[in-house]
mmCIF file of C-alpha atoms and ligand atoms in Angstrom:
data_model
loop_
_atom_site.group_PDB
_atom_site.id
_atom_site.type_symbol
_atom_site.label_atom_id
_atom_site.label_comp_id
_atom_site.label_asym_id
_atom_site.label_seq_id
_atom_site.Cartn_x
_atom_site.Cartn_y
_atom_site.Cartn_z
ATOM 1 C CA UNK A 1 -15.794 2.395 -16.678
ATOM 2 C CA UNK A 2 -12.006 3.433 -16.833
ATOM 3 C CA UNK A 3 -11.400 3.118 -20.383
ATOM 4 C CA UNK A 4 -14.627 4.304 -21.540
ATOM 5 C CA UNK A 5 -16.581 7.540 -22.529
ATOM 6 C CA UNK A 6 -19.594 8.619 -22.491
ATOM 7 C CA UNK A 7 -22.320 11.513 -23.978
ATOM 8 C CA UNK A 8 -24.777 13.056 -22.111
ATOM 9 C CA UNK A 9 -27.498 15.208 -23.794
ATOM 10 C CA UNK A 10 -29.287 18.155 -21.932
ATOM 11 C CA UNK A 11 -26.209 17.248 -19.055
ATOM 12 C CA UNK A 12 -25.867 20.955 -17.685
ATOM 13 C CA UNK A 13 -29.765 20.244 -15.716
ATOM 14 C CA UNK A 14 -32.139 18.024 -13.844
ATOM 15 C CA UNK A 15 -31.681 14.121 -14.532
ATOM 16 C CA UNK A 16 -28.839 14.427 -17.413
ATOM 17 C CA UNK A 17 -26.417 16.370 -14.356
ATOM 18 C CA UNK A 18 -26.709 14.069 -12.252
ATOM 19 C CA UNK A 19 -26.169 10.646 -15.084
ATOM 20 C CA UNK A 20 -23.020 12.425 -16.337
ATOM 21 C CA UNK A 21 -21.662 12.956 -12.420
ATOM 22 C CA UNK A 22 -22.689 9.537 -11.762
ATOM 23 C CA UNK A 23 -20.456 8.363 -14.818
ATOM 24 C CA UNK A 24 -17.861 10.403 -13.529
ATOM 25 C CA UNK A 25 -17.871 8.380 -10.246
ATOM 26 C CA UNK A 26 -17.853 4.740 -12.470
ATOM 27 C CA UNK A 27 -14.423 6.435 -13.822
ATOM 28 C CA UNK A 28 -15.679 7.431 -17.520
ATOM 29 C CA UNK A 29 -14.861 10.281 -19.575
ATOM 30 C CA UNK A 30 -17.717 12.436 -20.088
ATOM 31 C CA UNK A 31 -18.679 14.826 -22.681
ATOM 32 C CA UNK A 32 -21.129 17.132 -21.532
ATOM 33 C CA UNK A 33 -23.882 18.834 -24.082
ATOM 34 C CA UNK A 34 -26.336 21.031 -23.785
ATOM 35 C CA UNK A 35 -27.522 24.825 -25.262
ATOM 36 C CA UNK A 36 -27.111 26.185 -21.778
ATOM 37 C CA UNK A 37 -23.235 26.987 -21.754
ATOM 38 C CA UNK A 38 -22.350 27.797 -18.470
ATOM 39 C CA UNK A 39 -24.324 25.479 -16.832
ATOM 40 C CA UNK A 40 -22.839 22.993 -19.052
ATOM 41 C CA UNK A 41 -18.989 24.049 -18.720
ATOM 42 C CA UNK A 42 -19.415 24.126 -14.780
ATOM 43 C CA UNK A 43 -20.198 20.803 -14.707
ATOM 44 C CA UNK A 44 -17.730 20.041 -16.884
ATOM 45 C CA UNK A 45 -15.171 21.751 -14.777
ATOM 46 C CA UNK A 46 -16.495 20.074 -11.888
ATOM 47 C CA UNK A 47 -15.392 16.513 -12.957
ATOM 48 C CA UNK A 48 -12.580 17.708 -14.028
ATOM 49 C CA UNK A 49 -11.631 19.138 -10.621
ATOM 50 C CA UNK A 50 -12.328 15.952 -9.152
ATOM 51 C CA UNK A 51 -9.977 14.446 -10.841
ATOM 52 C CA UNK A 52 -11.929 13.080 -13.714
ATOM 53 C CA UNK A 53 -11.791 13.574 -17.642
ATOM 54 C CA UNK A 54 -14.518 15.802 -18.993
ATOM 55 C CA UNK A 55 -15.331 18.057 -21.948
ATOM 56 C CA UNK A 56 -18.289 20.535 -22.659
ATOM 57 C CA UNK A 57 -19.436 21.091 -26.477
ATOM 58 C CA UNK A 58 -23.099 22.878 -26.872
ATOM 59 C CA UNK A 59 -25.280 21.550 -29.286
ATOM 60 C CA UNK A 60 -28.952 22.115 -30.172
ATOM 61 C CA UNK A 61 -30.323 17.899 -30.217
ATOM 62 C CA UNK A 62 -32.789 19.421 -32.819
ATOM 63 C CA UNK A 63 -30.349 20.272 -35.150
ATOM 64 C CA UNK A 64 -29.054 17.195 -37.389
ATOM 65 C CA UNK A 65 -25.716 18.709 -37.931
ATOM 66 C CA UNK A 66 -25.059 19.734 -34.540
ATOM 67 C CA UNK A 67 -25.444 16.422 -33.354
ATOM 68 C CA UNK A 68 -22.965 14.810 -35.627
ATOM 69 C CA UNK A 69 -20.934 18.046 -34.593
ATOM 70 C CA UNK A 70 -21.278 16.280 -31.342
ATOM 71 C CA UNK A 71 -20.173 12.792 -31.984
ATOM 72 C CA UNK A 72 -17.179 14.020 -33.693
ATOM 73 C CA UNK A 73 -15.837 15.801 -30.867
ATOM 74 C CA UNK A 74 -16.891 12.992 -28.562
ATOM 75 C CA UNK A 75 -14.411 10.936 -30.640
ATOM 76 C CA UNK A 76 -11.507 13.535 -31.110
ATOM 77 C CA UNK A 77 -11.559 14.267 -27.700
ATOM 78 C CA UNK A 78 -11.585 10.847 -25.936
ATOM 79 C CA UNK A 79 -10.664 8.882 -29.304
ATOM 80 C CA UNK A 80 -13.985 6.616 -28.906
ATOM 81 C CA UNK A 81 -17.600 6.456 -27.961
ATOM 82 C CA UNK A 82 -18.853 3.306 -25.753
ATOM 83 C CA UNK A 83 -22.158 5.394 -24.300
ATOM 84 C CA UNK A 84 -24.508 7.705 -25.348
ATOM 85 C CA UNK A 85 -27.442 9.062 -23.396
ATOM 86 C CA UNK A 86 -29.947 11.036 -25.420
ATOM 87 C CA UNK A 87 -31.523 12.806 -22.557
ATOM 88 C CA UNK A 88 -32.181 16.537 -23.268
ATOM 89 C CA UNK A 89 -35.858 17.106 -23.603
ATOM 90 C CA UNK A 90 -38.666 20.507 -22.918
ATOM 91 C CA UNK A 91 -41.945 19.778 -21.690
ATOM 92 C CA UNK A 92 -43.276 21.914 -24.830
ATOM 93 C CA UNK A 93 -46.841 23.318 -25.025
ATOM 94 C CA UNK A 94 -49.636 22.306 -22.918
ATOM 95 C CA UNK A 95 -53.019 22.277 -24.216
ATOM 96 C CA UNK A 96 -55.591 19.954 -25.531
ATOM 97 C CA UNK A 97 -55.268 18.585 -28.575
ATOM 98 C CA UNK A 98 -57.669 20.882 -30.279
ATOM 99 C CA UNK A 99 -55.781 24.110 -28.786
ATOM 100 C CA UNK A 100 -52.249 22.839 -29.386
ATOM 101 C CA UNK A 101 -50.990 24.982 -31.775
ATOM 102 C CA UNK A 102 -48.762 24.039 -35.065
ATOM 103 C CA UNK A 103 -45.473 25.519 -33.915
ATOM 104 C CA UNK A 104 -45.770 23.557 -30.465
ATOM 105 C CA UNK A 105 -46.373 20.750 -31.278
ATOM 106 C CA UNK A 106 -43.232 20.541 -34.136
ATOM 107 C CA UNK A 107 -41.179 21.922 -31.630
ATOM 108 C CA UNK A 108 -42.083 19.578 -28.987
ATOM 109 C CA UNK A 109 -41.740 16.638 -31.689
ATOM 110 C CA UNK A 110 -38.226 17.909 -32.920
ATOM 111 C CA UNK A 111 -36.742 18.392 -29.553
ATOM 112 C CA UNK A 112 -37.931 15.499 -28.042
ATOM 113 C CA UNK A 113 -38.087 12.646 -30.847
ATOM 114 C CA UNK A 114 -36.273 13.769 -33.790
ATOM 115 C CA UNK A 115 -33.695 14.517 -31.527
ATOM 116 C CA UNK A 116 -33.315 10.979 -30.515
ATOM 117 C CA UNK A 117 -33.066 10.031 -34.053
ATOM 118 C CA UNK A 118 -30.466 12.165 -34.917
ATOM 119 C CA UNK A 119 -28.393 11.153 -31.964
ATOM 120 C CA UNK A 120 -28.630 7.337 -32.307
ATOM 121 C CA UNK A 121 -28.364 7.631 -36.401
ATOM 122 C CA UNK A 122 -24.267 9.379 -35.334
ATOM 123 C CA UNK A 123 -23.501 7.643 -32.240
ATOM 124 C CA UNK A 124 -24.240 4.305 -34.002
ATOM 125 C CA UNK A 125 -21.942 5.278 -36.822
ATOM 126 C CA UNK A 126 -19.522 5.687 -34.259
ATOM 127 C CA UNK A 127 -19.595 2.913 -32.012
ATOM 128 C CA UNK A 128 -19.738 0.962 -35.036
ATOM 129 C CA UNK A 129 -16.727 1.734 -35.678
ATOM 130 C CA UNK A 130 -15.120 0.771 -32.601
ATOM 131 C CA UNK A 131 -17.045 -2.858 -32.004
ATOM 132 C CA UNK A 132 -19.887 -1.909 -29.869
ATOM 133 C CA UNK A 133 -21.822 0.322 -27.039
ATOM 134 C CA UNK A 134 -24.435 1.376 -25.101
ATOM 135 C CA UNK A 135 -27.469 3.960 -25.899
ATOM 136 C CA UNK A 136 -29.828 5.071 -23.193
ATOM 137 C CA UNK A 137 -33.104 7.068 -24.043
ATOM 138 C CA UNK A 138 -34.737 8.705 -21.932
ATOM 139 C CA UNK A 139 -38.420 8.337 -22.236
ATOM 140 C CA UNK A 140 -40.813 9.348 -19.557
ATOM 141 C CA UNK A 141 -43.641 7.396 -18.234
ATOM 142 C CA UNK A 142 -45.892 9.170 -20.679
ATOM 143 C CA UNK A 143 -43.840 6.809 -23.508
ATOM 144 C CA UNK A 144 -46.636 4.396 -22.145
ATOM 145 C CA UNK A 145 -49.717 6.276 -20.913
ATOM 146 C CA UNK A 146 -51.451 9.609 -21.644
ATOM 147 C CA UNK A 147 -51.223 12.717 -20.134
ATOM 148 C CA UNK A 148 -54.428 15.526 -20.722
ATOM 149 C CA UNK A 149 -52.567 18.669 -22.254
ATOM 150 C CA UNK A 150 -49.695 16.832 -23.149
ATOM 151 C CA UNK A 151 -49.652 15.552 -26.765
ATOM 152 C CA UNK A 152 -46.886 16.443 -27.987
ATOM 153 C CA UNK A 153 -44.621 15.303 -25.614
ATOM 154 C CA UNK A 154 -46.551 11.806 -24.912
ATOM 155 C CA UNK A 155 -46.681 11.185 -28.794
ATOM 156 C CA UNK A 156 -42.389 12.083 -28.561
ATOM 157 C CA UNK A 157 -42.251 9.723 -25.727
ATOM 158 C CA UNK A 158 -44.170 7.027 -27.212
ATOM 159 C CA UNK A 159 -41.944 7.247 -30.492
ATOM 160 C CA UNK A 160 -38.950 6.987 -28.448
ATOM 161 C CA UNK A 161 -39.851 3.660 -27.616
ATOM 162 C CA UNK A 162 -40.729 2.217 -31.207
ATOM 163 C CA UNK A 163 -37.138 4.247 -31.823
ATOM 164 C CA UNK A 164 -35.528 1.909 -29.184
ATOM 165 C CA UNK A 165 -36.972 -0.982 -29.932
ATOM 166 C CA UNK A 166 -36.265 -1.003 -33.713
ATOM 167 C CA UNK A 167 -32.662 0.053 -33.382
ATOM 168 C CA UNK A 168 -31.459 -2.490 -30.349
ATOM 169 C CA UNK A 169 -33.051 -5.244 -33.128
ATOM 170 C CA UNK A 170 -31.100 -3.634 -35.865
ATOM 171 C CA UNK A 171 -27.773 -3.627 -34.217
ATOM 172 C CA UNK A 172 -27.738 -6.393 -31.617
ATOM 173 C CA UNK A 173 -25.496 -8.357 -33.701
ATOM 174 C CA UNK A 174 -22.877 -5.499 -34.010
ATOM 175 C CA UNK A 175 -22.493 -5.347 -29.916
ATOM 176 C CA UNK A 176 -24.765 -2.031 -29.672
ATOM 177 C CA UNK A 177 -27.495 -2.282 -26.677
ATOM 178 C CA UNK A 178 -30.509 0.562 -26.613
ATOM 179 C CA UNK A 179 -32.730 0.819 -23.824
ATOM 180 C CA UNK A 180 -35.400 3.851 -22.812
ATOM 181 C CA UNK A 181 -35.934 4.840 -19.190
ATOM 182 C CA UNK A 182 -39.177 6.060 -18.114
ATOM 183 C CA UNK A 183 -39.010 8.696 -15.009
ATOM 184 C CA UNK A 184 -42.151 9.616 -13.659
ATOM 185 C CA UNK A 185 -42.266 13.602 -12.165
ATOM 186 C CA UNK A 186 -39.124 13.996 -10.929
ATOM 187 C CA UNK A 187 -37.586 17.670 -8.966
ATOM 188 C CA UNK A 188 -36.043 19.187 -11.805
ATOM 189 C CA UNK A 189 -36.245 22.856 -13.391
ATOM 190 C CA UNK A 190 -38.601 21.130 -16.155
ATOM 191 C CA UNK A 191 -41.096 20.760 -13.399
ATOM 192 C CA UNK A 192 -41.103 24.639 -12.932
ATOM 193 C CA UNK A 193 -44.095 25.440 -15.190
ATOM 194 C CA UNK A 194 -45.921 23.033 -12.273
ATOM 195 C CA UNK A 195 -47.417 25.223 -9.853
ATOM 196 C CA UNK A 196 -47.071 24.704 -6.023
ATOM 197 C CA UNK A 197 -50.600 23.319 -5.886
ATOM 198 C CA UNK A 198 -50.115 21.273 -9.697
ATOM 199 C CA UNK A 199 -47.188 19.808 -7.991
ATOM 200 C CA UNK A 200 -49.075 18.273 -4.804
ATOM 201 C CA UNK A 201 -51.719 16.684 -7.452
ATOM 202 C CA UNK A 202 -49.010 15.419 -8.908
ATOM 203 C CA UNK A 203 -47.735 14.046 -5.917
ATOM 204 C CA UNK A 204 -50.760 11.785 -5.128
ATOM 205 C CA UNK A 205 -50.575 10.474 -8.365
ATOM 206 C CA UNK A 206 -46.771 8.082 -7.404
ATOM 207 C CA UNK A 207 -47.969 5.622 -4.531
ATOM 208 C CA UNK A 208 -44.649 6.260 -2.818
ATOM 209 C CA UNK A 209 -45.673 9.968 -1.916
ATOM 210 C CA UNK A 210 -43.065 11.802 -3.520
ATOM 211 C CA UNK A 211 -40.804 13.391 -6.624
ATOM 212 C CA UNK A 212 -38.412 11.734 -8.010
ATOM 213 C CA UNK A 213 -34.853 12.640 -7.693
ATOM 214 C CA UNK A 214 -32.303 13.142 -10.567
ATOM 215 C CA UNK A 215 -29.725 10.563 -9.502
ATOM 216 C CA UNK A 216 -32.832 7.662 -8.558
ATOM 217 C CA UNK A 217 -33.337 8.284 -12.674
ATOM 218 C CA UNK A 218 -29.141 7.820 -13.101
ATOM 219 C CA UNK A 219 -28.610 4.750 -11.277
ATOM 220 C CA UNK A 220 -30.567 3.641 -13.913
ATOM 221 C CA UNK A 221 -29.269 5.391 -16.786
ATOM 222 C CA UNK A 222 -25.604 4.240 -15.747
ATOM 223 C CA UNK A 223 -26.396 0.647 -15.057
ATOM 224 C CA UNK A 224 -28.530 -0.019 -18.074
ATOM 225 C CA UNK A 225 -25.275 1.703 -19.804
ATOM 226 C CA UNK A 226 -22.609 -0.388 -18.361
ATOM 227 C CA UNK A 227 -21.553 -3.976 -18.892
ATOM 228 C CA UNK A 228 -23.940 -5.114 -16.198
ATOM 229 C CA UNK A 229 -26.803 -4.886 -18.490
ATOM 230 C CA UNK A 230 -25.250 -7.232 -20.969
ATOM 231 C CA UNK A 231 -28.194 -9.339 -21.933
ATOM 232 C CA UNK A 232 -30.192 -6.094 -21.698
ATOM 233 C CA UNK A 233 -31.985 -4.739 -25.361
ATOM 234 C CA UNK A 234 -34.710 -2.825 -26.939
ATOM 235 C CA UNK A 235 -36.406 -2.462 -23.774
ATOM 236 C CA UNK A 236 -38.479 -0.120 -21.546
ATOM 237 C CA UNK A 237 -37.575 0.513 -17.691
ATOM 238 C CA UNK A 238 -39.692 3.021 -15.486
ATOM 239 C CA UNK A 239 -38.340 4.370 -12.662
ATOM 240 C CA UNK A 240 -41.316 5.764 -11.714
ATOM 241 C CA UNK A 241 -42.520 5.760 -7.304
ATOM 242 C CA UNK A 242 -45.140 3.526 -8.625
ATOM 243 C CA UNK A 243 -47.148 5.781 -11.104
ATOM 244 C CA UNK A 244 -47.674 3.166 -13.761
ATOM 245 C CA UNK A 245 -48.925 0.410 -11.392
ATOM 246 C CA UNK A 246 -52.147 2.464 -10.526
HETATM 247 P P1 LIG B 1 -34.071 19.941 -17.220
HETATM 248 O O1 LIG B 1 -33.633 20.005 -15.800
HETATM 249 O O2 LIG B 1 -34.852 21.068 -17.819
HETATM 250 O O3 LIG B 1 -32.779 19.612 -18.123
HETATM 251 C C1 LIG B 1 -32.866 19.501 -19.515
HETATM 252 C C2 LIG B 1 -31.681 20.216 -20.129
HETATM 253 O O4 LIG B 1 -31.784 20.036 -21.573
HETATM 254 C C3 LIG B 1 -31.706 21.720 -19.865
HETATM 255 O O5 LIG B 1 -30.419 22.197 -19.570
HETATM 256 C C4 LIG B 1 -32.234 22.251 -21.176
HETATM 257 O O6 LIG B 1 -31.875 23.584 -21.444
HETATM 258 C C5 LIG B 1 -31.590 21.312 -22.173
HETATM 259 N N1 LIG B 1 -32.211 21.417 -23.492
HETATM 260 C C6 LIG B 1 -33.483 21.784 -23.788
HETATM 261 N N2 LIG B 1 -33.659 21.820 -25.105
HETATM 262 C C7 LIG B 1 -32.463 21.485 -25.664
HETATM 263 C C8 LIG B 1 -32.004 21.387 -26.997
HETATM 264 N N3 LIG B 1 -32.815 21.650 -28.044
HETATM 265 N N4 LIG B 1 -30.725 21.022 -27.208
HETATM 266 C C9 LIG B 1 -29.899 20.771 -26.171
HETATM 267 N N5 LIG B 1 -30.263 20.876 -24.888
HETATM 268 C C10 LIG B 1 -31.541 21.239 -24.632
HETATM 269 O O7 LIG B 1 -35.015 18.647 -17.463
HETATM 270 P P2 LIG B 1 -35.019 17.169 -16.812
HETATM 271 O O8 LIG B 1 -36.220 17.082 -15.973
HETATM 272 O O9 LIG B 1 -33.701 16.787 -16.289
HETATM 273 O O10 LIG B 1 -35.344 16.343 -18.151
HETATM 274 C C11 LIG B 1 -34.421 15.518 -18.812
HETATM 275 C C12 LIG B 1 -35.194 14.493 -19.629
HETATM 276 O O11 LIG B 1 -36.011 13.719 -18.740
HETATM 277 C C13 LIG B 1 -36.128 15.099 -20.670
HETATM 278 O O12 LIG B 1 -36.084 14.315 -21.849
HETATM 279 C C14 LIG B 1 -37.495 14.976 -20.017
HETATM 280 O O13 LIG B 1 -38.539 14.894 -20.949
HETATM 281 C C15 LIG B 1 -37.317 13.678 -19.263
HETATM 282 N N6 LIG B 1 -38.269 13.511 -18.176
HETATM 283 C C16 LIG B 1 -38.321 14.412 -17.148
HETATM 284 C C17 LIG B 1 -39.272 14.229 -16.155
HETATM 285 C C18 LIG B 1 -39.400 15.182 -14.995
HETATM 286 O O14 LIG B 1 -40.403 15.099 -14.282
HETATM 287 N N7 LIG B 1 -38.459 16.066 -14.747
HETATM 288 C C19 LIG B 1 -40.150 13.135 -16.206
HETATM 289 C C20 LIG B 1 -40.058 12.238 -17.261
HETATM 290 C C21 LIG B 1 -39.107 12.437 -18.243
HETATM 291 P P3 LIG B 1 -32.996 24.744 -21.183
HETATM 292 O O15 LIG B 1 -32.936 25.014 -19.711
HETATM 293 O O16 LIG B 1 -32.510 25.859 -22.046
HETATM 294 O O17 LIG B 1 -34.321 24.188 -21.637
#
C-alpha cells in the first residue's frame, strides 16, 4: 500500500486503532480522525515514529461539514484518497423500544448511520476524482440480527448495509468497492457499559468462547480495503467467533 492513503474514523480507540496501525504496517499513509484529540494525535505520532506517514484531524462523523472538513485534508495532506473506513460509532441508549427516549435514539441514528452517509457522499467525491478506491463500513453483527435494548444501534447497523449495498452498485463502474464488516463483541472501551457479569453472558453467546480482538476485526478491514479484494462489492462480512451461526 506504498503509494496509497487511507481514513480511519473513530481511529484514536478499540477496532479503528488497531485498522489504521495495521495500514501503517501495509505501508499507507494514514489520516487519523476522531473527537478524542490526544488519543488521536498519539497514534498519529506513533506511525509517524515508526517511520510511517500519518496525520491527525478531529472531526465529529455527525457533523456533515466536518466530514467534508475531513476529506479535504485527507487530500491536501497526502494529495489523494484510495481508502476510507467509516468506523467511529457509540453504543447509544439502551432500553426497549417503548423506553428509548427521542434524543437517544437520533443520536444513536446520527452517529452511527448518518455518519456513514456523510462520509461515503465526500470520500466518493474524492476518489472520483482520482479513478477509484476502497470504502469499508463497519457494521456490527446486529446489521443482521436483533439485539433486546438495542434499537437504535441495530436499526443504524442494519441501514449501513442497505447504505453499502446501494453505493458499491452505484459506483462499481467508476473503480469504487464498498463493503461492511460485521464484528461481533469485541474488547474495546465501547464494551465498558457491559458489566463483568453482562460480559460473561455475552461470552456464551460466540461458540469460540471468547471477545473479539481489535486487530481480528482489521485484518479484515485492511484486506477487504486493499487490491486483494478486487472482485469484492456491496457485500457483508462478519467477523464474528461464530455468533451468527447459532
Ligand atoms: P471505541 O473503542 O469506543 O472507539 C470508537 C472511537 O470513536 C472512540 O474514540 C470514540 O470517541 C469515537 N467517536 C465516538 N463518537 C464519535 C463522533 N461523533 N465523531 C468522531 N468520533 C467519535 O469503539 P469500538 O468498539 O472500536 O467501535 C468501533 C466501531 O465498531 C463502532 O462503529 C462500533 O459500533 C463497531 N462495533 C463494535 C463492537 C464491539 O463489541 N466493540 C461490535 C460490533 C461493532 P469517544 O470515546 O469519545 O466515544
Amino acid at each position: 500500500m506504498k503509494d496509497k492513503t487511507a481514513l480511519v474514523t473513530g481511529a484514536a480507540s478499540g477496532i479503528g486503532k488497531a485498522t489504521a496501525l495495521l495500514f501503517a504496517k501495509e505501508g499507507a499513509s494514514v489520516i487519523i480522525s476522531d473527537l478524542q484529540e490526544a488519543a488521536g494525535e498519539a497514534v498519529a505520532a506513533d506511525i509517524r515514529s515508526a517511520g510511517g506517514k500519518s496525520a491527525f484531524f478531529k472531526a465529529d462523523v455527525s457533523v456533515p461539514e466536518q466530514m467534508e472538513s475531513l476529506v479535504n485534508f485527507s487530500v491536501t495532506t497526502f494529495g489523494r484518497l484510495d481508502m476510507a473506513v467509516n468506523n467511529a460509532g457509540i453504543s447509544g441508549e439502551m432500553n426497549a423500544a417503548a423506553d428509548m427516549s427521542i434524543e437517544g435514539w437520533n443520536k444513536v441514528i446520527a452517529v452511527n448511520l448518518n455518519s456513514v452517509f456523510y462520509g461515503m457522499k465526500y470520500q466518493l467525491q474524492a476518489m472520483l476524482k482520482t479513478g477509484g478506491g476502497s470504502i469499508v463500513n463497519v457494521g456490527s453483527i446486529l446489521s443482521s440480527v436483533g439485539f433486546a435494548g438495542a434499537a437504535g444501534y441495530t436499526a443504524a447497523k442494519h441501514g449501513i448495509i442497505g447504505l453499502t449495498q446501494t453505493a458499491a452498485v452505484e459506483y462499481a463502474a467508476q473503480n469504487i468497492r464498498i463493503n461492511t464488516v460485521g464484528p461481533g463483541f469485541i474488547d474495546t472501551p465501547l464494551l465498558g457499559l457491559l458489566s463483568e457479569e453482562m460480559k460473561k453472558q455475552v461470552i456464551t453467546l460466540h461458540p469460540v468462547g471468547r471477545l473479539g480482538k481489535s486487530v481480528e476485526v482489521a485484518e479484515l478491514i485492511v484486506w477487504l480495503a486493499s487490491d486483494k479484494a478486487a472482485f469484492v462489492t456491496g457485500s457483508y462480512y462478519p467477523v464474528d467467533g461464530g455468533y451468527l451461526a447459532r
